[in-house]
mmCIF file of C-alpha atoms in Angstrom:
data_model
loop_
_atom_site.group_PDB
_atom_site.id
_atom_site.type_symbol
_atom_site.label_atom_id
_atom_site.label_comp_id
_atom_site.label_asym_id
_atom_site.label_seq_id
_atom_site.Cartn_x
_atom_site.Cartn_y
_atom_site.Cartn_z
ATOM 1 C CA MET A 1 -54.887 28.587 23.767
ATOM 2 C CA THR A 2 -54.902 31.701 24.954
ATOM 3 C CA MET A 3 -52.326 33.626 26.813
ATOM 4 C CA LYS A 4 -53.986 33.695 29.982
ATOM 5 C CA ASP A 5 -53.810 29.512 29.956
ATOM 6 C CA VAL A 6 -49.839 29.852 29.353
ATOM 7 C CA GLN A 7 -49.969 32.700 32.056
ATOM 8 C CA ASP A 8 -51.858 30.125 34.643
ATOM 9 C CA LEU A 9 -49.116 27.377 33.944
ATOM 10 C CA ARG A 10 -46.550 29.669 34.376
ATOM 11 C CA GLY A 11 -48.157 30.675 37.687
ATOM 12 C CA LEU A 12 -48.475 27.188 38.384
ATOM 13 C CA GLU A 13 -45.188 26.593 38.388
ATOM 14 C CA GLU A 14 -43.866 29.297 40.727
ATOM 15 C CA LEU A 15 -45.929 27.754 43.081
ATOM 16 C CA CYS A 16 -44.634 24.493 42.732
ATOM 17 C CA GLU A 17 -41.521 25.118 42.722
ATOM 18 C CA SER A 18 -41.933 27.076 45.966
ATOM 19 C CA LEU A 19 -43.450 23.943 47.428
ATOM 20 C CA SER A 20 -40.687 21.881 49.466
ATOM 21 C CA GLU A 21 -39.512 18.521 47.671
ATOM 22 C CA GLY A 22 -41.431 16.151 47.919
ATOM 23 C CA SER A 23 -44.360 17.026 49.813
ATOM 24 C CA PRO A 24 -47.354 15.340 48.222
ATOM 25 C CA GLU A 25 -49.162 18.834 47.273
ATOM 26 C CA ARG A 26 -46.102 19.927 44.721
ATOM 27 C CA LYS A 27 -46.923 16.087 43.459
ATOM 28 C CA LYS A 28 -50.160 16.988 42.711
ATOM 29 C CA LEU A 29 -48.971 20.360 41.137
ATOM 30 C CA GLU A 30 -46.683 18.475 39.272
ATOM 31 C CA LYS A 31 -49.438 15.751 38.111
ATOM 32 C CA LEU A 32 -51.737 18.920 37.551
ATOM 33 C CA ILE A 33 -49.329 21.001 35.680
ATOM 34 C CA LEU A 34 -47.980 18.018 33.421
ATOM 35 C CA ASP A 35 -51.873 17.773 32.683
ATOM 36 C CA ARG A 36 -52.428 21.034 31.629
ATOM 37 C CA LYS A 37 -49.462 21.313 29.462
ATOM 38 C CA ARG A 38 -50.754 17.999 27.798
ATOM 39 C CA GLU A 39 -53.719 19.833 26.948
ATOM 40 C CA LEU A 40 -52.742 22.587 25.697
ATOM 41 C CA LYS A 41 -50.516 20.820 23.259
ATOM 42 C CA GLY A 42 -53.340 18.570 21.649
ATOM 43 C CA GLN A 43 -55.259 22.180 21.260
ATOM 44 C CA ALA A 44 -51.898 23.331 19.346
ATOM 45 C CA GLU A 45 -51.674 20.177 17.648
ATOM 46 C CA ALA A 46 -55.380 20.202 16.045
ATOM 47 C CA LEU A 47 -54.894 23.523 15.154
ATOM 48 C CA GLN A 48 -52.190 22.406 12.994
ATOM 49 C CA ALA A 49 -54.185 19.512 11.871
ATOM 50 C CA VAL A 50 -56.877 22.371 10.263
ATOM 51 C CA VAL A 51 -53.451 24.271 8.959
ATOM 52 C CA ASP A 52 -52.700 20.882 7.328
ATOM 53 C CA LEU A 53 -56.393 20.950 6.107
ATOM 54 C CA CYS A 54 -56.514 24.130 4.614
ATOM 55 C CA ASP A 55 -53.334 23.868 2.977
ATOM 56 C CA LYS A 56 -54.414 20.938 0.902
ATOM 57 C CA ALA A 57 -57.781 21.922 0.242
ATOM 58 C CA ALA A 58 -56.626 25.563 -1.185
ATOM 59 C CA LEU A 59 -54.866 24.001 -4.624
ATOM 60 C CA PRO A 60 -57.540 22.261 -5.672
ATOM 61 C CA LEU A 61 -60.733 24.526 -4.052
ATOM 62 C CA GLY A 62 -58.805 27.398 -6.307
ATOM 63 C CA ALA A 63 -59.024 24.651 -9.460
ATOM 64 C CA ALA A 64 -62.546 23.841 -8.995
ATOM 65 C CA VAL A 65 -64.043 27.265 -8.849
ATOM 66 C CA PRO A 66 -63.124 28.281 -13.155
ATOM 67 C CA GLY A 67 -64.036 24.237 -13.908
ATOM 68 C CA ALA A 68 -67.103 24.412 -12.537
ATOM 69 C CA VAL A 69 -68.069 27.542 -14.112
ATOM 70 C CA SER A 70 -67.031 26.379 -17.263
ATOM 71 C CA ILE A 71 -69.345 23.808 -17.096
ATOM 72 C CA LEU A 72 -72.066 25.951 -16.433
ATOM 73 C CA VAL A 73 -71.467 27.936 -19.086
ATOM 74 C CA SER A 74 -71.491 24.946 -21.584
ATOM 75 C CA ALA A 75 -74.471 23.476 -20.027
ATOM 76 C CA GLY A 76 -75.925 26.864 -21.342
ATOM 77 C CA LEU A 77 -76.988 27.489 -17.286
ATOM 78 C CA LEU A 78 -74.725 30.594 -17.673
ATOM 79 C CA ASP A 79 -75.777 33.235 -20.276
ATOM 80 C CA ASP A 80 -73.060 34.561 -22.726
ATOM 81 C CA PRO A 81 -70.434 36.133 -22.581
ATOM 82 C CA ARG A 82 -68.664 33.176 -21.514
ATOM 83 C CA LYS A 83 -65.283 35.234 -21.545
ATOM 84 C CA ILE A 84 -66.262 37.333 -18.326
ATOM 85 C CA TRP A 85 -67.779 34.595 -16.591
ATOM 86 C CA PHE A 86 -64.682 32.235 -17.163
ATOM 87 C CA ALA A 87 -62.522 35.237 -15.604
ATOM 88 C CA LEU A 88 -64.507 36.152 -13.053
ATOM 89 C CA SER A 89 -64.213 32.468 -12.038
ATOM 90 C CA SER A 90 -60.725 32.156 -12.656
ATOM 91 C CA VAL A 91 -60.394 35.703 -10.206
ATOM 92 C CA ALA A 92 -62.111 33.885 -7.660
ATOM 93 C CA GLY A 93 -60.348 30.944 -7.521
ATOM 94 C CA GLY A 94 -57.679 32.435 -7.297
ATOM 95 C CA LEU A 95 -58.807 34.685 -4.278
ATOM 96 C CA LEU A 96 -60.148 31.310 -2.869
ATOM 97 C CA TRP A 97 -56.834 29.923 -2.949
ATOM 98 C CA ALA A 98 -55.073 32.905 -1.351
ATOM 99 C CA ILE A 99 -57.236 33.251 1.555
ATOM 100 C CA PHE A 100 -56.740 29.510 2.565
ATOM 101 C CA ARG A 101 -52.517 30.207 2.064
ATOM 102 C CA VAL A 102 -52.851 33.112 4.148
ATOM 103 C CA LEU A 103 -55.380 31.482 6.908
ATOM 104 C CA ALA A 104 -53.285 28.444 7.304
ATOM 105 C CA TYR A 105 -49.797 30.384 7.288
ATOM 106 C CA ARG A 106 -51.381 32.878 10.391
ATOM 107 C CA VAL A 107 -52.736 29.596 11.945
ATOM 108 C CA ALA A 108 -49.990 27.729 11.643
ATOM 109 C CA ILE A 109 -48.028 30.623 13.115
ATOM 110 C CA SER A 110 -50.161 30.777 16.282
ATOM 111 C CA ALA A 111 -50.324 26.812 16.640
ATOM 112 C CA ARG A 112 -46.062 26.792 16.213
ATOM 113 C CA LEU A 113 -45.599 30.188 18.779
ATOM 114 C CA GLU A 114 -48.010 28.505 21.810
ATOM 115 C CA LEU A 115 -46.505 25.140 21.298
ATOM 116 C CA ALA A 116 -43.009 27.237 21.991
ATOM 117 C CA GLN A 117 -44.634 28.742 24.854
ATOM 118 C CA ILE A 118 -45.982 25.532 26.688
ATOM 119 C CA GLY A 119 -42.327 24.103 26.788
ATOM 120 C CA LYS A 120 -41.234 20.632 26.412
ATOM 121 C CA VAL A 121 -44.244 17.844 27.501
ATOM 122 C CA ASP A 122 -43.520 14.351 28.463
#
C-alpha cells in the first residue's frame, strides 16, 4: 500500500460525499470504497504477518550461526584458529539478529501507520 492508494481512497470518499443521499451511484461508490478499504487492510495485515515472522526468526537465526560454525570447526571442516571462527560467527549471528529486529520494527511501524490512515473498516 502506498500513499497514492490512500489518497485515491480519500478522493473517492470526497466524491461519495458530494453525491446525493440514497442515489444508486452513491451506493455503488460506497461499496467500492468499502471493498478497497478491506483490500488495503488485508495488505497491511499481511505486512504485520511478515513482521511477526521476522521477529520470531531473529533470535534463532542469531543463535544458530555460531552453533553451526562450532559444529563445522569440531568436524574439522574449518581450519584453526577456532576462536577466530567462533568469534566471527558470533558477530555475524548478532548482526543478523539485529538486522531482522530492525526490519521487523520498521515494517511494523509502516503497517500500523497504513492501518491508521485507512481508518475503521466494517
